Amino acid sequence: MKFLLHSLWLVAALLLPAGSPLAQTPPTAPAVGELLQQIPNASLKKTGELVQQLEQAGGAEMRPLFEAMLAGELYAVKESDKLVAVTKDRAGRLVGREIFNDRELTAFASRDLKKIRVNNRLRSQLRDAIARIDLLHGSEEQQHAAVLSILDDLSSQNMRLLRSAETAGASAQVQEVIALADAMVQLRDNRVLEERLAAIEIMSGRLEAPVRNQLQRLLNDDGEQEVAVKVAAQKALDKIAGRVEFYAQMEQLFFGLSLGSVLLLAAIGLAITFGVMGVINMAHGEMIMLGAYTTYVIQQLMPGAIEYSLLLAVPAAFLVSGGVGVLIERGVIRHLQGRPLETLLATFGISLILQQAVRSIFSPLNMQVVTPGWMSGSLVINPVFSLTYNRLYILLFALAVFAALVAILKKSSLGLNVRAVSQNRDMAKAMGVRTELVDAMTFGLGSGIAGVAGVALSQLTNVGPNLGQSYIIDSFMVVVFGGVGNLLGTLVGGFSLGVANKFLEPATGAVLANIIVLVCLILFIQKRPKGLFPQRGRAAE
């Protein structure tokens, strides 16, 4: 590795002009220390010069400093002029850390710190410096990102830097982008028709924004006299537009599946509860709300372990919401057996009680649940298409919960009893099945899954007393559309309604999209009152 780094510096020194920062041999460490001491009292112009000197003196070791400066987190301690990176913690305190070893420091008072000023020109210089460092010293992913950032500024110096990295043995992915940069320069600077057409052919279908911008500028340039070049540029742009449209549809599909996964989690508990007991549970949304608040409470109890709090919140939310569900069934619903209208009114009253209880305990304001680091960011597929990790994990999580519930109902004794009661309650009771216990366990299971849905929703929206009310109507729509009591119907119904909503929203808006879906659902129920997958046998009577 050291040999490769020295080789890169040597190649850069040979290819770059003598005055270039990268062509000079990095000075010794004391020179870096002297430069750092000048930053707290330097003007903006002088700071730019110091950044250039630090890049040539420290190389890759200066990256944390440049990142902190670019993020506006670089401060100097007034007493000693020591540079530190400062951020605010959740309590609003100014917490510092060492620049180069990331060691945490004690909290600072604002009067003890002096912020290092940064303007737009300096930010641009810092981005270029970080890109050069990543290109010469970074991992393959960092090198690829650095080359992409350089596409916006294909100066002669940056092109020499790219060619030096290519000579030093960059990966195939990085070399492909370097070839793209070379094609962009050929199209811009070369006057040979064949070579310009070859450059456009390389750029055709590429999704990077600088490529599209350059081709568009070429079409709008009245000074461009080559008709063949403009025709080729238009064809390349049309091909790019087609690919962009395709990935836009893929993004809508992903958002639809993400919404469908949330609807699945919210509706699946309602499906088994209504299928077995015939109870329209208007408090189901509040079970979702309790799961979300459980996630919030666990994060408050584990402020230093946010990365693991969500994993603990899943079983905790299941137990809390499931326990409340069992209490509701034992305390209220079992006394209203066979009276669906009174059950509906009773559960609606319970939902109001739970909402007010949450307002009294936590206040009516929304609470924010912190997203763990492993759920932050996105999986970048290409420059115009990426999958956010939080939605991707929730989609996979919903499918895992669905598979676990199916396994419980198909393989366990509880599942056997649930299916027996749902098919013929009187016969199951005559065979010795404790139908009251099955009712309580079923209601608790459905409520517990709703609590797990609340954990997932806490990563997509703020947690508040009205959280569950936003999804209760959609949950009933999914259950009715898929077929009451049918898990496969709930799966298909949730994803179908989610995808339909997201594909309608760009054209109609969110509210009108919901109205259209509701009207279509009403028309569908007119034709198939029992949904997509109706129950068969006695359960359908």
PDB file of C-alpha atoms in Angstrom, residues 17-239:
ATOM      1  CA  PRO A  17       3.885  21.230 -13.631  1.00  0.00           C
ATOM      2  CA  ALA A  18       6.455  22.275 -11.112  1.00  0.00           C
ATOM      3  CA  GLY A  19       4.213  24.865  -9.481  1.00  0.00           C
ATOM      4  CA  SER A  20       1.338  22.463  -8.898  1.00  0.00           C
ATOM      5  CA  PRO A  21       0.627  21.522  -5.271  1.00  0.00           C
ATOM      6  CA  LEU A  22       0.665  17.818  -6.062  1.00  0.00           C
ATOM      7  CA  ALA A  23       3.984  18.030  -7.876  1.00  0.00           C
ATOM      8  CA  GLN A  24       5.804  19.040  -4.697  1.00  0.00           C
ATOM      9  CA  THR A  25       7.133  16.586  -2.160  1.00  0.00           C
ATOM     10  CA  PRO A  26       5.171  16.746   1.104  1.00  0.00           C
ATOM     11  CA  PRO A  27       7.159  18.585   3.790  1.00  0.00           C
ATOM     12  CA  THR A  28       7.789  17.121   7.178  1.00  0.00           C
ATOM     13  CA  ALA A  29       5.235  17.057  10.010  1.00  0.00           C
ATOM     14  CA  PRO A  30       6.452  20.222  11.775  1.00  0.00           C
ATOM     15  CA  ALA A  31       5.549  22.241   8.646  1.00  0.00           C
ATOM     16  CA  VAL A  32       1.978  20.953   8.908  1.00  0.00           C
ATOM     17  CA  GLY A  33       1.829  22.037  12.554  1.00  0.00           C
ATOM     18  CA  GLU A  34       3.000  25.523  11.680  1.00  0.00           C
ATOM     19  CA  LEU A  35       0.350  25.827   8.978  1.00  0.00           C
ATOM     20  CA  LEU A  36      -2.412  24.645  11.315  1.00  0.00           C
ATOM     21  CA  GLN A  37      -1.446  27.283  13.886  1.00  0.00           C
ATOM     22  CA  GLN A  38      -2.083  30.032  11.330  1.00  0.00           C
ATOM     23  CA  ILE A  39      -5.676  29.022  10.516  1.00  0.00           C
ATOM     24  CA  PRO A  40      -7.483  30.544  13.573  1.00  0.00           C
ATOM     25  CA  ASN A  41      -6.309  34.093  12.808  1.00  0.00           C
ATOM     26  CA  ALA A  42      -6.131  33.908   9.000  1.00  0.00           C
ATOM     27  CA  SER A  43      -8.348  35.837   6.592  1.00  0.00           C
ATOM     28  CA  LEU A  44     -10.509  33.973   4.105  1.00  0.00           C
ATOM     29  CA  LYS A  45      -7.972  34.542   1.332  1.00  0.00           C
ATOM     30  CA  LYS A  46      -5.124  33.393   3.540  1.00  0.00           C
ATOM     31  CA  THR A  47      -7.147  30.345   4.652  1.00  0.00           C
ATOM     32  CA  GLY A  48      -7.449  29.315   1.001  1.00  0.00           C
ATOM     33  CA  GLU A  49      -3.667  29.492   0.642  1.00  0.00           C
ATOM     34  CA  LEU A  50      -3.217  27.482   3.836  1.00  0.00           C
ATOM     35  CA  VAL A  51      -5.606  24.784   2.557  1.00  0.00           C
ATOM     36  CA  GLN A  52      -3.525  24.487  -0.600  1.00  0.00           C
ATOM     37  CA  GLN A  53      -0.287  24.231   1.395  1.00  0.00           C
ATOM     38  CA  LEU A  54      -1.780  21.723   3.839  1.00  0.00           C
ATOM     39  CA  GLU A  55      -2.917  19.529   0.961  1.00  0.00           C
ATOM     40  CA  GLN A  56       0.571  19.361  -0.489  1.00  0.00           C
ATOM     41  CA  ALA A  57       2.174  18.963   2.944  1.00  0.00           C
ATOM     42  CA  GLY A  58      -0.142  16.464   4.607  1.00  0.00           C
ATOM     43  CA  GLY A  59      -1.857  14.657   1.752  1.00  0.00           C
ATOM     44  CA  ALA A  60      -4.490  12.150   2.854  1.00  0.00           C
ATOM     45  CA  GLU A  61      -3.990  12.998   6.538  1.00  0.00           C
ATOM     46  CA  MET A  62      -5.621  16.382   5.962  1.00  0.00           C
ATOM     47  CA  ARG A  63      -8.938  14.926   4.825  1.00  0.00           C
ATOM     48  CA  PRO A  64     -10.626  15.029   8.301  1.00  0.00           C
ATOM     49  CA  LEU A  65      -9.609  18.686   8.647  1.00  0.00           C
ATOM     50  CA  PHE A  66     -11.021  19.604   5.235  1.00  0.00           C
ATOM     51  CA  GLU A  67     -14.236  17.662   5.931  1.00  0.00           C
ATOM     52  CA  ALA A  68     -14.790  19.464   9.244  1.00  0.00           C
ATOM     53  CA  MET A  69     -14.096  22.829   7.619  1.00  0.00           C
ATOM     54  CA  LEU A  70     -16.448  22.062   4.714  1.00  0.00           C
ATOM     55  CA  ALA A  71     -19.226  20.999   7.120  1.00  0.00           C
ATOM     56  CA  GLY A  72     -18.831  24.194   9.150  1.00  0.00           C
ATOM     57  CA  GLU A  73     -17.762  22.213  12.214  1.00  0.00           C
ATOM     58  CA  LEU A  74     -14.199  23.544  12.529  1.00  0.00           C
ATOM     59  CA  TYR A  75     -13.562  25.765  15.562  1.00  0.00           C
ATOM     60  CA  ALA A  76     -10.545  27.087  17.409  1.00  0.00           C
ATOM     61  CA  VAL A  77     -10.324  27.098  21.204  1.00  0.00           C
ATOM     62  CA  LYS A  78      -9.743  30.766  22.074  1.00  0.00           C
ATOM     63  CA  GLU A  79      -7.363  30.037  24.925  1.00  0.00           C
ATOM     64  CA  SER A  80      -4.940  27.872  22.939  1.00  0.00           C
ATOM     65  CA  ASP A  81      -5.896  28.322  19.239  1.00  0.00           C
ATOM     66  CA  LYS A  82      -6.246  24.535  19.079  1.00  0.00           C
ATOM     67  CA  LEU A  83      -8.412  23.346  16.192  1.00  0.00           C
ATOM     68  CA  VAL A  84     -11.319  21.054  17.107  1.00  0.00           C
ATOM     69  CA  ALA A  85     -14.404  19.710  15.354  1.00  0.00           C
ATOM     70  CA  VAL A  86     -17.557  20.735  17.226  1.00  0.00           C
ATOM     71  CA  THR A  87     -21.114  19.440  16.878  1.00  0.00           C
ATOM     72  CA  LYS A  88     -24.269  19.657  18.983  1.00  0.00           C
ATOM     73  CA  ASP A  89     -25.507  16.594  20.815  1.00  0.00           C
ATOM     74  CA  ARG A  90     -29.188  15.777  21.412  1.00  0.00           C
ATOM     75  CA  ALA A  91     -29.197  17.924  24.536  1.00  0.00           C
ATOM     76  CA  GLY A  92     -27.941  20.942  22.573  1.00  0.00           C
ATOM     77  CA  ARG A  93     -24.453  20.943  24.120  1.00  0.00           C
ATOM     78  CA  LEU A  94     -21.369  21.774  22.039  1.00  0.00           C
ATOM     79  CA  VAL A  95     -19.330  18.569  21.972  1.00  0.00           C
ATOM     80  CA  GLY A  96     -15.825  18.636  20.547  1.00  0.00           C
ATOM     81  CA  ARG A  97     -13.535  15.976  19.141  1.00  0.00           C
ATOM     82  CA  GLU A  98      -9.948  15.838  17.983  1.00  0.00           C
ATOM     83  CA  ILE A  99      -9.549  16.454  14.263  1.00  0.00           C
ATOM     84  CA  PHE A 100      -7.087  13.725  13.382  1.00  0.00           C
ATOM     85  CA  ASN A 101      -7.807  10.930  15.880  1.00  0.00           C
ATOM     86  CA  ASP A 102     -11.565  11.517  16.453  1.00  0.00           C
ATOM     87  CA  ARG A 103     -11.077  11.386  20.235  1.00  0.00           C
ATOM     88  CA  GLU A 104     -13.987  12.974  22.083  1.00  0.00           C
ATOM     89  CA  LEU A 105     -13.353  16.060  24.186  1.00  0.00           C
ATOM     90  CA  THR A 106     -15.322  17.657  26.974  1.00  0.00           C
ATOM     91  CA  ALA A 107     -18.273  19.901  26.171  1.00  0.00           C
ATOM     92  CA  PHE A 108     -17.446  23.527  25.335  1.00  0.00           C
ATOM     93  CA  ALA A 109     -19.197  26.800  26.040  1.00  0.00           C
ATOM     94  CA  SER A 110     -19.819  28.929  22.951  1.00  0.00           C
ATOM     95  CA  ARG A 111     -17.835  31.807  24.469  1.00  0.00           C
ATOM     96  CA  ASP A 112     -14.732  29.602  24.560  1.00  0.00           C
ATOM     97  CA  LEU A 113     -14.774  28.851  20.830  1.00  0.00           C
ATOM     98  CA  LYS A 114     -14.037  30.755  17.663  1.00  0.00           C
ATOM     99  CA  LYS A 115     -15.620  29.505  14.436  1.00  0.00           C
ATOM    100  CA  ILE A 116     -13.375  29.149  11.388  1.00  0.00           C
ATOM    101  CA  ARG A 117     -15.146  31.069   8.631  1.00  0.00           C
ATOM    102  CA  VAL A 118     -15.755  29.475   5.229  1.00  0.00           C
ATOM    103  CA  ASN A 119     -17.198  31.108   2.095  1.00  0.00           C
ATOM    104  CA  ASN A 120     -18.422  29.578  -1.166  1.00  0.00           C
ATOM    105  CA  ARG A 121     -15.048  29.946  -2.881  1.00  0.00           C
ATOM    106  CA  LEU A 122     -13.299  28.157  -0.038  1.00  0.00           C
ATOM    107  CA  ARG A 123     -15.970  25.427  -0.003  1.00  0.00           C
ATOM    108  CA  SER A 124     -15.336  24.787  -3.687  1.00  0.00           C
ATOM    109  CA  GLN A 125     -11.601  24.600  -3.009  1.00  0.00           C
ATOM    110  CA  LEU A 126     -12.174  22.169  -0.129  1.00  0.00           C
ATOM    111  CA  ARG A 127     -14.360  19.903  -2.279  1.00  0.00           C
ATOM    112  CA  ASP A 128     -11.679  19.804  -4.954  1.00  0.00           C
ATOM    113  CA  ALA A 129      -8.997  19.048  -2.375  1.00  0.00           C
ATOM    114  CA  ILE A 130     -11.043  16.199  -0.863  1.00  0.00           C
ATOM    115  CA  ALA A 131     -11.677  14.810  -4.353  1.00  0.00           C
ATOM    116  CA  ARG A 132      -7.963  14.845  -5.171  1.00  0.00           C
ATOM    117  CA  ILE A 133      -7.094  13.153  -1.881  1.00  0.00           C
ATOM    118  CA  ASP A 134      -9.736  10.469  -2.437  1.00  0.00           C
ATOM    119  CA  LEU A 135      -8.553   9.897  -5.974  1.00  0.00           C
ATOM    120  CA  LEU A 136      -4.951   9.317  -4.945  1.00  0.00           C
ATOM    121  CA  HIS A 137      -5.382   7.725  -1.537  1.00  0.00           C
ATOM    122  CA  GLY A 138      -8.983   6.580  -1.107  1.00  0.00           C
ATOM    123  CA  SER A 139     -10.759   3.273  -1.476  1.00  0.00           C
ATOM    124  CA  GLU A 140     -12.306   2.211  -4.761  1.00  0.00           C
ATOM    125  CA  GLU A 141     -15.648   3.745  -3.753  1.00  0.00           C
ATOM    126  CA  GLN A 142     -13.972   7.004  -2.747  1.00  0.00           C
ATOM    127  CA  GLN A 143     -11.968   7.094  -5.981  1.00  0.00           C
ATOM    128  CA  HIS A 144     -15.141   6.560  -8.006  1.00  0.00           C
ATOM    129  CA  ALA A 145     -16.942   9.362  -6.145  1.00  0.00           C
ATOM    130  CA  ALA A 146     -13.908  11.633  -6.598  1.00  0.00           C
ATOM    131  CA  VAL A 147     -13.824  11.110 -10.356  1.00  0.00           C
ATOM    132  CA  LEU A 148     -17.562  11.835 -10.568  1.00  0.00           C
ATOM    133  CA  SER A 149     -17.096  15.079  -8.647  1.00  0.00           C
ATOM    134  CA  ILE A 150     -14.270  16.115 -10.981  1.00  0.00           C
ATOM    135  CA  LEU A 151     -16.589  15.802 -14.014  1.00  0.00           C
ATOM    136  CA  ASP A 152     -17.960  19.231 -13.092  1.00  0.00           C
ATOM    137  CA  ASP A 153     -14.498  20.797 -13.420  1.00  0.00           C
ATOM    138  CA  LEU A 154     -12.496  19.163 -16.206  1.00  0.00           C
ATOM    139  CA  SER A 155      -9.578  21.584 -16.086  1.00  0.00           C
ATOM    140  CA  SER A 156      -6.212  20.623 -17.524  1.00  0.00           C
ATOM    141  CA  GLN A 157      -4.828  20.115 -14.015  1.00  0.00           C
ATOM    142  CA  ASN A 158      -7.668  17.785 -13.032  1.00  0.00           C
ATOM    143  CA  MET A 159      -7.326  15.830 -16.272  1.00  0.00           C
ATOM    144  CA  ARG A 160      -3.620  15.309 -15.577  1.00  0.00           C
ATOM    145  CA  LEU A 161      -4.579  14.112 -12.121  1.00  0.00           C
ATOM    146  CA  LEU A 162      -7.094  11.644 -13.589  1.00  0.00           C
ATOM    147  CA  ARG A 163      -4.548  10.272 -16.043  1.00  0.00           C
ATOM    148  CA  SER A 164      -1.999   9.871 -13.265  1.00  0.00           C
ATOM    149  CA  ALA A 165      -4.517   7.809 -11.266  1.00  0.00           C
ATOM    150  CA  GLU A 166      -5.265   5.729 -14.368  1.00  0.00           C
ATOM    151  CA  THR A 167      -1.554   5.081 -14.909  1.00  0.00           C
ATOM    152  CA  ALA A 168      -1.153   4.065 -11.258  1.00  0.00           C
ATOM    153  CA  GLY A 169      -3.656   1.225 -11.687  1.00  0.00           C
ATOM    154  CA  ALA A 170      -7.160   2.422 -10.898  1.00  0.00           C
ATOM    155  CA  SER A 171     -10.019  -0.093 -10.861  1.00  0.00           C
ATOM    156  CA  ALA A 172     -12.047  -0.854 -13.993  1.00  0.00           C
ATOM    157  CA  GLN A 173     -15.006   1.141 -12.658  1.00  0.00           C
ATOM    158  CA  VAL A 174     -12.840   4.187 -12.017  1.00  0.00           C
ATOM    159  CA  GLN A 175     -11.122   3.849 -15.400  1.00  0.00           C
ATOM    160  CA  GLU A 176     -14.530   3.801 -17.106  1.00  0.00           C
ATOM    161  CA  VAL A 177     -15.424   7.164 -15.576  1.00  0.00           C
ATOM    162  CA  ILE A 178     -11.969   8.525 -16.432  1.00  0.00           C
ATOM    163  CA  ALA A 179     -12.599   7.489 -20.052  1.00  0.00           C
ATOM    164  CA  LEU A 180     -15.921   9.346 -19.853  1.00  0.00           C
ATOM    165  CA  ALA A 181     -14.126  12.462 -18.586  1.00  0.00           C
ATOM    166  CA  ASP A 182     -11.653  12.188 -21.447  1.00  0.00           C
ATOM    167  CA  ALA A 183     -14.553  11.934 -23.935  1.00  0.00           C
ATOM    168  CA  MET A 184     -16.152  15.062 -22.473  1.00  0.00           C
ATOM    169  CA  VAL A 185     -12.891  16.951 -22.907  1.00  0.00           C
ATOM    170  CA  GLN A 186     -12.541  15.668 -26.490  1.00  0.00           C
ATOM    171  CA  LEU A 187     -16.053  16.881 -27.323  1.00  0.00           C
ATOM    172  CA  ARG A 188     -15.338  20.264 -25.779  1.00  0.00           C
ATOM    173  CA  ASP A 189     -11.841  20.960 -27.083  1.00  0.00           C
ATOM    174  CA  ASN A 190     -11.271  18.762 -30.129  1.00  0.00           C
ATOM    175  CA  ARG A 191     -12.234  19.943 -33.620  1.00  0.00           C
ATOM    176  CA  VAL A 192     -11.860  16.619 -35.457  1.00  0.00           C
ATOM    177  CA  LEU A 193     -15.357  15.459 -36.439  1.00  0.00           C
ATOM    178  CA  GLU A 194     -14.721  11.706 -36.121  1.00  0.00           C
ATOM    179  CA  GLU A 195     -13.195  12.040 -32.677  1.00  0.00           C
ATOM    180  CA  ARG A 196     -16.036  14.261 -31.457  1.00  0.00           C
ATOM    181  CA  LEU A 197     -18.626  11.773 -32.719  1.00  0.00           C
ATOM    182  CA  ALA A 198     -16.713   8.969 -30.990  1.00  0.00           C
ATOM    183  CA  ALA A 199     -16.770  11.012 -27.780  1.00  0.00           C
ATOM    184  CA  ILE A 200     -20.542  11.476 -28.043  1.00  0.00           C
ATOM    185  CA  GLU A 201     -20.918   7.733 -28.540  1.00  0.00           C
ATOM    186  CA  ILE A 202     -19.085   7.151 -25.245  1.00  0.00           C
ATOM    187  CA  MET A 203     -21.297   9.741 -23.516  1.00  0.00           C
ATOM    188  CA  SER A 204     -24.513   8.319 -24.972  1.00  0.00           C
ATOM    189  CA  GLY A 205     -26.716   6.710 -22.332  1.00  0.00           C
ATOM    190  CA  ARG A 206     -24.631   7.968 -19.404  1.00  0.00           C
ATOM    191  CA  LEU A 207     -26.729   9.255 -16.504  1.00  0.00           C
ATOM    192  CA  GLU A 208     -24.245  11.621 -14.855  1.00  0.00           C
ATOM    193  CA  ALA A 209     -25.602  15.176 -14.682  1.00  0.00           C
ATOM    194  CA  PRO A 210     -22.440  16.831 -16.134  1.00  0.00           C
ATOM    195  CA  VAL A 211     -22.787  14.654 -19.248  1.00  0.00           C
ATOM    196  CA  ARG A 212     -26.376  15.734 -19.843  1.00  0.00           C
ATOM    197  CA  ASN A 213     -25.501  19.356 -19.146  1.00  0.00           C
ATOM    198  CA  GLN A 214     -22.647  19.370 -21.642  1.00  0.00           C
ATOM    199  CA  LEU A 215     -24.736  17.763 -24.383  1.00  0.00           C
ATOM    200  CA  GLN A 216     -27.558  20.238 -23.753  1.00  0.00           C
ATOM    201  CA  ARG A 217     -25.154  23.181 -23.909  1.00  0.00           C
ATOM    202  CA  LEU A 218     -23.832  21.833 -27.195  1.00  0.00           C
ATOM    203  CA  LEU A 219     -27.340  21.744 -28.677  1.00  0.00           C
ATOM    204  CA  ASN A 220     -28.031  25.294 -27.493  1.00  0.00           C
ATOM    205  CA  ASP A 221     -24.720  26.634 -28.812  1.00  0.00           C
ATOM    206  CA  ASP A 222     -25.404  28.676 -31.938  1.00  0.00           C
ATOM    207  CA  GLY A 223     -21.692  28.712 -32.659  1.00  0.00           C
ATOM    208  CA  GLU A 224     -21.590  24.956 -33.232  1.00  0.00           C
ATOM    209  CA  GLN A 225     -21.469  24.489 -37.015  1.00  0.00           C
ATOM    210  CA  GLU A 226     -21.222  20.693 -37.248  1.00  0.00           C
ATOM    211  CA  VAL A 227     -24.728  19.405 -37.965  1.00  0.00           C
ATOM    212  CA  ALA A 228     -23.615  15.789 -37.517  1.00  0.00           C
ATOM    213  CA  VAL A 229     -22.384  16.604 -34.013  1.00  0.00           C
ATOM    214  CA  LYS A 230     -25.702  18.199 -33.048  1.00  0.00           C
ATOM    215  CA  VAL A 231     -27.673  15.272 -34.457  1.00  0.00           C
ATOM    216  CA  ALA A 232     -25.514  12.795 -32.540  1.00  0.00           C
ATOM    217  CA  ALA A 233     -25.843  14.887 -29.366  1.00  0.00           C
ATOM    218  CA  GLN A 234     -29.649  14.923 -29.722  1.00  0.00           C
ATOM    219  CA  LYS A 235     -29.737  11.131 -30.143  1.00  0.00           C
ATOM    220  CA  ALA A 236     -27.510  10.728 -27.089  1.00  0.00           C
ATOM    221  CA  LEU A 237     -29.790  13.002 -25.039  1.00  0.00           C
ATOM    222  CA  ASP A 238     -32.881  11.085 -26.185  1.00  0.00           C
ATOM    223  CA  LYS A 239     -31.275   7.828 -25.088  1.00  0.00           C
TER     224      LYS A 239
END
